[in-house]
mmCIF file of C-alpha atoms in Angstrom:
data_model
loop_
_atom_site.group_PDB
_atom_site.id
_atom_site.type_symbol
_atom_site.label_atom_id
_atom_site.label_comp_id
_atom_site.label_asym_id
_atom_site.label_seq_id
_atom_site.Cartn_x
_atom_site.Cartn_y
_atom_site.Cartn_z
ATOM 1 C CA UNK O 1 63.914 -0.255 -79.495
ATOM 2 C CA UNK O 2 60.988 -1.599 -77.475
ATOM 3 C CA UNK O 3 58.980 -4.662 -78.438
ATOM 4 C CA UNK O 4 55.821 -2.699 -77.708
ATOM 5 C CA UNK O 5 56.753 -0.184 -80.405
ATOM 6 C CA UNK O 6 57.260 -2.994 -82.906
ATOM 7 C CA UNK O 7 53.890 -4.536 -81.964
ATOM 8 C CA UNK O 8 52.165 -1.213 -82.612
ATOM 9 C CA UNK O 9 54.058 -0.762 -85.886
ATOM 10 C CA UNK O 10 52.984 -4.208 -87.160
ATOM 11 C CA UNK O 11 49.367 -3.528 -86.155
ATOM 12 C CA UNK O 12 49.300 -0.238 -88.105
ATOM 13 C CA UNK O 13 50.974 -1.878 -91.102
ATOM 14 C CA UNK O 14 48.416 -4.689 -91.186
ATOM 15 C CA UNK O 15 45.349 -2.564 -90.471
ATOM 16 C CA UNK O 16 46.533 0.355 -92.673
ATOM 17 C CA UNK O 17 44.723 2.607 -90.224
ATOM 18 C CA UNK O 18 45.758 4.125 -86.887
ATOM 19 C CA UNK O 19 42.310 3.991 -85.291
ATOM 20 C CA UNK O 20 41.729 0.326 -86.155
ATOM 21 C CA UNK O 21 45.246 -0.540 -85.009
ATOM 22 C CA UNK O 22 44.657 1.216 -81.676
ATOM 23 C CA UNK O 23 41.389 -0.676 -81.204
ATOM 24 C CA UNK O 24 43.128 -3.953 -82.031
ATOM 25 C CA UNK O 25 45.921 -3.288 -79.526
ATOM 26 C CA UNK O 26 43.456 -1.863 -76.968
ATOM 27 C CA UNK O 27 45.382 1.354 -76.460
ATOM 28 C CA UNK O 28 44.586 5.021 -76.954
ATOM 29 C CA UNK O 29 45.246 6.212 -80.485
ATOM 30 C CA UNK O 30 47.377 9.057 -79.156
ATOM 31 C CA UNK O 31 49.641 6.591 -77.353
ATOM 32 C CA UNK O 32 49.968 4.373 -80.396
ATOM 33 C CA UNK O 33 50.768 7.359 -82.632
ATOM 34 C CA UNK O 34 53.386 8.552 -80.158
ATOM 35 C CA UNK O 35 55.029 5.109 -80.195
ATOM 36 C CA UNK O 36 55.202 5.136 -83.989
ATOM 37 C CA UNK O 37 56.752 8.635 -83.980
ATOM 38 C CA UNK O 38 59.287 7.485 -81.391
ATOM 39 C CA UNK O 39 60.202 4.511 -83.550
ATOM 40 C CA UNK O 40 60.588 6.734 -86.615
ATOM 41 C CA UNK O 41 62.861 9.107 -84.701
ATOM 42 C CA UNK O 42 64.987 6.218 -83.470
ATOM 43 C CA UNK O 43 65.346 4.763 -86.971
ATOM 44 C CA UNK O 44 65.762 8.127 -88.630
ATOM 45 C CA UNK O 45 63.198 7.460 -91.356
ATOM 46 C CA UNK O 46 59.424 7.774 -91.877
ATOM 47 C CA UNK O 47 57.694 4.393 -91.779
ATOM 48 C CA UNK O 48 54.268 5.392 -93.118
ATOM 49 C CA UNK O 49 52.745 7.699 -95.681
ATOM 50 C CA UNK O 50 49.695 9.074 -93.919
ATOM 51 C CA UNK O 51 46.429 10.152 -95.529
ATOM 52 C CA UNK O 52 42.934 10.879 -94.209
ATOM 53 C CA UNK O 53 41.623 7.421 -95.144
ATOM 54 C CA UNK O 54 44.566 5.037 -94.785
ATOM 55 C CA UNK O 55 48.261 4.751 -94.179
ATOM 56 C CA UNK O 56 50.768 2.981 -96.382
ATOM 57 C CA UNK O 57 54.255 1.720 -95.693
ATOM 58 C CA UNK O 58 57.230 3.635 -96.989
ATOM 59 C CA UNK O 59 60.204 1.761 -98.411
ATOM 60 C CA UNK O 60 61.797 1.883 -94.954
ATOM 61 C CA UNK O 61 58.556 0.617 -93.425
ATOM 62 C CA UNK O 62 58.421 -2.337 -95.800
ATOM 63 C CA UNK O 63 62.011 -3.205 -94.925
ATOM 64 C CA UNK O 64 61.216 -3.071 -91.207
ATOM 65 C CA UNK O 65 57.984 -5.084 -91.356
ATOM 66 C CA UNK O 66 59.488 -8.519 -92.045
ATOM 67 C CA UNK O 67 62.218 -7.998 -89.432
ATOM 68 C CA UNK O 68 59.692 -6.734 -86.884
ATOM 69 C CA UNK O 69 57.556 -9.836 -87.344
ATOM 70 C CA UNK O 70 60.587 -12.075 -86.947
ATOM 71 C CA UNK O 71 61.721 -10.203 -83.838
ATOM 72 C CA UNK O 72 58.293 -10.462 -82.216
ATOM 73 C CA UNK O 73 58.071 -14.148 -83.121
ATOM 74 C CA UNK O 74 61.491 -14.765 -81.546
ATOM 75 C CA UNK O 75 60.505 -12.915 -78.388
ATOM 76 C CA UNK O 76 57.318 -14.939 -78.141
ATOM 77 C CA UNK O 77 59.291 -18.152 -78.688
ATOM 78 C CA UNK O 78 61.601 -17.166 -75.814
ATOM 79 C CA UNK O 79 58.655 -16.662 -73.476
ATOM 80 C CA UNK O 80 57.167 -19.975 -74.563
ATOM 81 C CA UNK O 81 60.472 -21.789 -74.048
ATOM 82 C CA UNK O 82 60.626 -20.625 -70.435
ATOM 83 C CA UNK O 83 57.014 -21.682 -69.905
ATOM 84 C CA UNK O 84 57.813 -25.096 -71.410
ATOM 85 C CA UNK O 85 60.655 -25.585 -68.922
ATOM 86 C CA UNK O 86 58.080 -25.034 -66.196
ATOM 87 C CA UNK O 87 56.035 -27.827 -67.739
ATOM 88 C CA UNK O 88 53.286 -25.569 -69.074
ATOM 89 C CA UNK O 89 52.744 -24.609 -72.706
ATOM 90 C CA UNK O 90 51.289 -21.159 -73.196
ATOM 91 C CA UNK O 91 51.301 -18.386 -75.753
ATOM 92 C CA UNK O 92 49.973 -18.336 -79.319
ATOM 93 C CA UNK O 93 50.421 -20.619 -82.301
ATOM 94 C CA UNK O 94 49.472 -19.456 -85.797
ATOM 95 C CA UNK O 95 48.755 -22.367 -88.130
ATOM 96 C CA UNK O 96 48.021 -22.412 -91.861
ATOM 97 C CA UNK O 97 46.338 -25.197 -93.807
ATOM 98 C CA UNK O 98 45.231 -25.829 -97.353
ATOM 99 C CA UNK O 99 41.667 -27.121 -97.223
ATOM 100 C CA UNK O 100 40.481 -30.724 -97.505
ATOM 101 C CA UNK O 101 43.912 -32.315 -97.338
ATOM 102 C CA UNK O 102 42.298 -35.625 -96.486
ATOM 103 C CA UNK O 103 45.446 -37.208 -95.071
ATOM 104 C CA UNK O 104 45.399 -35.116 -91.886
ATOM 105 C CA UNK O 105 42.292 -34.007 -89.965
ATOM 106 C CA UNK O 106 43.424 -30.494 -89.094
ATOM 107 C CA UNK O 107 40.230 -29.628 -87.206
ATOM 108 C CA UNK O 108 40.474 -32.693 -84.966
ATOM 109 C CA UNK O 109 44.229 -32.211 -84.505
ATOM 110 C CA UNK O 110 43.771 -28.626 -83.327
ATOM 111 C CA UNK O 111 40.837 -29.553 -81.087
ATOM 112 C CA UNK O 112 42.899 -32.268 -79.394
ATOM 113 C CA UNK O 113 45.814 -29.862 -79.024
ATOM 114 C CA UNK O 114 43.564 -27.255 -77.393
ATOM 115 C CA UNK O 115 42.179 -29.816 -74.955
ATOM 116 C CA UNK O 116 45.704 -30.772 -73.893
ATOM 117 C CA UNK O 117 47.109 -27.248 -73.832
ATOM 118 C CA UNK O 118 44.278 -24.829 -72.950
ATOM 119 C CA UNK O 119 46.709 -21.954 -72.275
ATOM 120 C CA UNK O 120 47.853 -21.852 -75.909
ATOM 121 C CA UNK O 121 45.771 -19.626 -78.176
ATOM 122 C CA UNK O 122 45.315 -21.206 -81.624
ATOM 123 C CA UNK O 123 44.949 -19.077 -84.743
ATOM 124 C CA UNK O 124 44.200 -20.782 -88.075
ATOM 125 C CA UNK O 125 44.426 -19.415 -91.590
ATOM 126 C CA UNK O 126 43.159 -21.439 -94.547
ATOM 127 C CA UNK O 127 44.419 -20.689 -98.041
ATOM 128 C CA UNK O 128 46.423 -21.764 -101.053
ATOM 129 C CA UNK O 129 49.712 -23.441 -100.181
ATOM 130 C CA UNK O 130 51.756 -20.795 -102.010
ATOM 131 C CA UNK O 131 50.160 -18.038 -99.909
ATOM 132 C CA UNK O 132 50.684 -20.013 -96.699
ATOM 133 C CA UNK O 133 54.355 -20.489 -97.556
ATOM 134 C CA UNK O 134 54.703 -16.727 -98.027
ATOM 135 C CA UNK O 135 53.108 -16.173 -94.608
ATOM 136 C CA UNK O 136 55.543 -18.643 -93.045
ATOM 137 C CA UNK O 137 58.494 -16.796 -94.552
ATOM 138 C CA UNK O 138 57.197 -13.430 -93.327
ATOM 139 C CA UNK O 139 56.568 -14.680 -89.791
ATOM 140 C CA UNK O 140 52.758 -14.455 -89.908
ATOM 141 C CA UNK O 141 52.516 -18.222 -89.383
ATOM 142 C CA UNK O 142 54.431 -20.602 -87.123
ATOM 143 C CA UNK O 143 53.714 -23.741 -89.132
ATOM 144 C CA UNK O 144 51.569 -24.875 -92.027
ATOM 145 C CA UNK O 145 50.003 -27.961 -93.540
ATOM 146 C CA UNK O 146 50.697 -27.494 -97.234
ATOM 147 C CA UNK O 147 50.438 -29.486 -100.457
ATOM 148 C CA UNK O 148 53.065 -29.203 -103.180
ATOM 149 C CA UNK O 149 54.662 -31.203 -105.969
ATOM 150 C CA UNK O 150 57.645 -31.789 -103.697
ATOM 151 C CA UNK O 151 59.897 -28.893 -104.661
ATOM 152 C CA UNK O 152 61.180 -27.352 -101.405
ATOM 153 C CA UNK O 153 59.904 -23.762 -101.098
ATOM 154 C CA UNK O 154 62.583 -21.177 -100.375
ATOM 155 C CA UNK O 155 63.438 -20.519 -96.714
ATOM 156 C CA UNK O 156 61.192 -23.322 -95.474
ATOM 157 C CA UNK O 157 61.749 -26.794 -94.098
ATOM 158 C CA UNK O 158 59.314 -29.507 -95.221
ATOM 159 C CA UNK O 159 58.463 -32.551 -93.136
ATOM 160 C CA UNK O 160 56.554 -35.210 -95.143
ATOM 161 C CA UNK O 161 53.185 -36.466 -93.975
ATOM 162 C CA UNK O 162 51.703 -38.301 -96.985
ATOM 163 C CA UNK O 163 51.633 -38.681 -100.784
ATOM 164 C CA UNK O 164 48.577 -39.389 -102.933
ATOM 165 C CA UNK O 165 48.058 -40.062 -106.679
ATOM 166 C CA UNK O 166 46.101 -37.706 -108.903
ATOM 167 C CA UNK O 167 42.758 -38.777 -110.395
ATOM 168 C CA UNK O 168 40.320 -37.427 -112.969
ATOM 169 C CA UNK O 169 36.860 -36.396 -111.774
ATOM 170 C CA UNK O 170 34.063 -35.902 -114.287
ATOM 171 C CA UNK O 171 30.279 -35.769 -114.710
ATOM 172 C CA UNK O 172 28.593 -39.227 -114.554
ATOM 173 C CA UNK O 173 27.597 -38.869 -118.235
ATOM 174 C CA UNK O 174 31.085 -37.872 -119.405
ATOM 175 C CA UNK O 175 32.959 -40.182 -121.787
ATOM 176 C CA UNK O 176 35.520 -40.908 -119.045
ATOM 177 C CA UNK O 177 32.936 -41.939 -116.466
ATOM 178 C CA UNK O 178 32.914 -45.672 -117.205
ATOM 179 C CA UNK O 179 36.612 -45.966 -118.070
ATOM 180 C CA UNK O 180 38.892 -48.139 -116.000
ATOM 181 C CA UNK O 181 41.586 -45.496 -116.385
ATOM 182 C CA UNK O 182 42.364 -42.352 -118.373
ATOM 183 C CA UNK O 183 45.654 -41.506 -120.038
ATOM 184 C CA UNK O 184 47.062 -38.011 -119.534
ATOM 185 C CA UNK O 185 47.139 -37.473 -123.314
ATOM 186 C CA UNK O 186 43.354 -37.903 -123.457
ATOM 187 C CA UNK O 187 42.917 -34.777 -121.327
ATOM 188 C CA UNK O 188 44.359 -32.365 -123.854
ATOM 189 C CA UNK O 189 41.051 -31.512 -125.575
ATOM 190 C CA UNK O 190 39.042 -31.321 -122.359
ATOM 191 C CA UNK O 191 37.735 -28.193 -120.656
ATOM 192 C CA UNK O 192 39.002 -27.975 -117.090
ATOM 193 C CA UNK O 193 37.708 -26.874 -113.733
ATOM 194 C CA UNK O 194 40.686 -26.134 -111.488
ATOM 195 C CA UNK O 195 41.866 -24.319 -108.406
ATOM 196 C CA UNK O 196 43.480 -20.913 -108.560
ATOM 197 C CA UNK O 197 47.237 -20.927 -108.976
ATOM 198 C CA UNK O 198 49.033 -21.534 -105.721
ATOM 199 C CA UNK O 199 46.998 -24.577 -104.674
ATOM 200 C CA UNK O 200 48.982 -27.806 -104.495
ATOM 201 C CA UNK O 201 46.744 -29.773 -106.857
ATOM 202 C CA UNK O 202 46.948 -27.047 -109.528
ATOM 203 C CA UNK O 203 50.749 -27.008 -109.262
ATOM 204 C CA UNK O 204 50.994 -30.779 -109.743
ATOM 205 C CA UNK O 205 48.681 -30.737 -112.778
ATOM 206 C CA UNK O 206 50.526 -27.807 -114.368
ATOM 207 C CA UNK O 207 53.901 -29.476 -113.879
ATOM 208 C CA UNK O 208 52.704 -32.802 -115.274
ATOM 209 C CA UNK O 209 51.114 -31.234 -118.346
ATOM 210 C CA UNK O 210 54.224 -29.144 -118.981
ATOM 211 C CA UNK O 211 56.438 -32.230 -118.734
ATOM 212 C CA UNK O 212 54.199 -34.035 -121.240
ATOM 213 C CA UNK O 213 53.858 -30.900 -123.425
ATOM 214 C CA UNK O 214 50.096 -31.001 -123.110
ATOM 215 C CA UNK O 215 48.033 -27.851 -123.525
ATOM 216 C CA UNK O 216 44.775 -27.462 -121.630
ATOM 217 C CA UNK O 217 42.035 -24.875 -121.198
ATOM 218 C CA UNK O 218 40.915 -23.945 -117.697
ATOM 219 C CA UNK O 219 37.449 -22.403 -118.034
ATOM 220 C CA UNK O 220 36.454 -22.381 -114.368
ATOM 221 C CA UNK O 221 38.804 -21.393 -111.527
ATOM 222 C CA UNK O 222 37.748 -21.837 -107.902
ATOM 223 C CA UNK O 223 39.316 -21.463 -104.470
ATOM 224 C CA UNK O 224 37.570 -24.271 -102.618
ATOM 225 C CA UNK O 225 37.035 -28.004 -103.035
ATOM 226 C CA UNK O 226 33.267 -28.021 -102.805
ATOM 227 C CA UNK O 227 32.845 -25.458 -105.580
ATOM 228 C CA UNK O 228 35.196 -27.450 -107.796
ATOM 229 C CA UNK O 229 33.110 -30.595 -107.332
ATOM 230 C CA UNK O 230 29.891 -28.620 -107.853
ATOM 231 C CA UNK O 231 31.064 -27.327 -111.236
ATOM 232 C CA UNK O 232 32.366 -30.727 -112.322
ATOM 233 C CA UNK O 233 29.095 -32.311 -111.209
ATOM 234 C CA UNK O 234 27.221 -29.750 -113.300
ATOM 235 C CA UNK O 235 29.138 -30.868 -116.380
ATOM 236 C CA UNK O 236 31.161 -27.677 -116.847
ATOM 237 C CA UNK O 237 34.460 -29.497 -117.136
ATOM 238 C CA UNK O 238 36.725 -32.199 -115.772
ATOM 239 C CA UNK O 239 39.292 -31.809 -113.017
ATOM 240 C CA UNK O 240 42.480 -33.534 -111.966
ATOM 241 C CA UNK O 241 42.654 -33.732 -108.183
ATOM 242 C CA UNK O 242 44.344 -35.863 -105.510
ATOM 243 C CA UNK O 243 42.608 -39.055 -104.459
ATOM 244 C CA UNK O 244 41.216 -37.749 -101.124
ATOM 245 C CA UNK O 245 39.326 -35.012 -102.991
ATOM 246 C CA UNK O 246 38.314 -37.252 -105.903
ATOM 247 C CA UNK O 247 36.417 -39.589 -103.576
ATOM 248 C CA UNK O 248 34.423 -36.929 -101.747
ATOM 249 C CA UNK O 249 31.176 -37.028 -103.781
ATOM 250 C CA UNK O 250 30.745 -40.438 -105.409
ATOM 251 C CA UNK O 251 27.057 -39.780 -106.150
ATOM 252 C CA UNK O 252 27.688 -36.522 -108.040
ATOM 253 C CA UNK O 253 30.992 -37.105 -109.853
ATOM 254 C CA UNK O 254 32.979 -40.060 -111.126
ATOM 255 C CA UNK O 255 36.598 -40.548 -110.078
ATOM 256 C CA UNK O 256 38.849 -42.326 -112.565
ATOM 257 C CA UNK O 257 42.543 -43.256 -112.107
ATOM 258 C CA UNK O 258 45.209 -41.913 -114.438
ATOM 259 C CA UNK O 259 47.373 -44.410 -116.333
ATOM 260 C CA UNK O 260 51.170 -44.410 -116.533
ATOM 261 C CA UNK O 261 53.560 -43.305 -113.859
ATOM 262 C CA UNK O 262 53.344 -39.624 -113.049
ATOM 263 C CA UNK O 263 56.481 -37.537 -112.774
ATOM 264 C CA UNK O 264 54.790 -35.390 -110.136
ATOM 265 C CA UNK O 265 52.923 -36.447 -107.005
ATOM 266 C CA UNK O 266 50.624 -34.513 -104.703
ATOM 267 C CA UNK O 267 52.381 -34.451 -101.364
ATOM 268 C CA UNK O 268 51.287 -33.110 -97.996
ATOM 269 C CA UNK O 269 53.882 -31.624 -95.683
ATOM 270 C CA UNK O 270 54.282 -29.757 -92.460
ATOM 271 C CA UNK O 271 56.124 -26.568 -93.408
ATOM 272 C CA UNK O 272 58.248 -24.651 -90.903
ATOM 273 C CA UNK O 273 60.405 -21.536 -91.299
ATOM 274 C CA UNK O 274 63.991 -22.584 -91.980
ATOM 275 C CA UNK O 275 66.841 -21.365 -89.843
ATOM 276 C CA UNK O 276 65.058 -21.075 -86.524
ATOM 277 C CA UNK O 277 63.780 -23.669 -84.055
ATOM 278 C CA UNK O 278 60.062 -24.273 -83.833
ATOM 279 C CA UNK O 279 58.334 -22.681 -80.854
ATOM 280 C CA UNK O 280 57.366 -25.142 -78.084
ATOM 281 C CA UNK O 281 53.664 -25.129 -79.119
ATOM 282 C CA UNK O 282 54.617 -25.674 -82.784
ATOM 283 C CA UNK O 283 56.995 -28.484 -81.838
ATOM 284 C CA UNK O 284 54.271 -30.171 -79.783
ATOM 285 C CA UNK O 285 51.670 -29.801 -82.548
ATOM 286 C CA UNK O 286 54.153 -31.275 -85.029
ATOM 287 C CA UNK O 287 54.725 -34.210 -82.707
ATOM 288 C CA UNK O 288 50.977 -34.880 -82.498
ATOM 289 C CA UNK O 289 50.607 -34.612 -86.299
ATOM 290 C CA UNK O 290 53.446 -37.037 -86.955
ATOM 291 C CA UNK O 291 52.198 -39.564 -84.415
ATOM 292 C CA UNK O 292 48.548 -39.160 -85.318
ATOM 293 C CA UNK O 293 48.182 -38.610 -81.587
#
């Protein structure tokens, strides 16, 4: 089984189209199709269901995809390890990050890393922490900056970076705006603006409310920080967010601490796939993140 065949297989699986996959891999479509047929013959099973508009993975194809990604990642890590011995980092690092973490400047970190290691290609994906964790498990990402309530995700190792308390943000005319602090129980009758499920802040709020047996109504769901603050600033609801987010727009929204000790804390971690060593570029980026270097 050739690595090239696996690379073509993964490209077709992700693009769901032979022509787009061939363009992505910069090969003739006939050559790519021949590689896929060769792989299917070797494995003794069809990997795709083909149609005129798209291709879909068969059950055998779905089983192969995760292993193919892991195999390609391991091969790339081997090449990078040899390059590291020579004193030169090269290759590709795929990084995931939930937005506006506040405790780590991902943009600056990656820019500094690129300046120091210009032969490493950096790929960044931004998204909800739950989605990033899934990408780490599947091999799409090498490392991720994620926010969770502290429960270790399956098949991942978490390295702590920071922990921040949760705060209430509200419209300046809201009844909470001039309070010194707000109790969690006071939130039960409020209308909420919140992130989609899978974001770290949403997970912490859901866990805390469940522990306190509080019901709440989420009327507005968003997938970015700025939209959340826009809707809160427009008076469409309150939100519970970590302190770095709560302090972003002091002129448009009020940030108020929550009283009483919380059972759940918003924590930021570096997440790595468990069971395999980090690639040399990932290990170096982790070192810079931990040192703030």
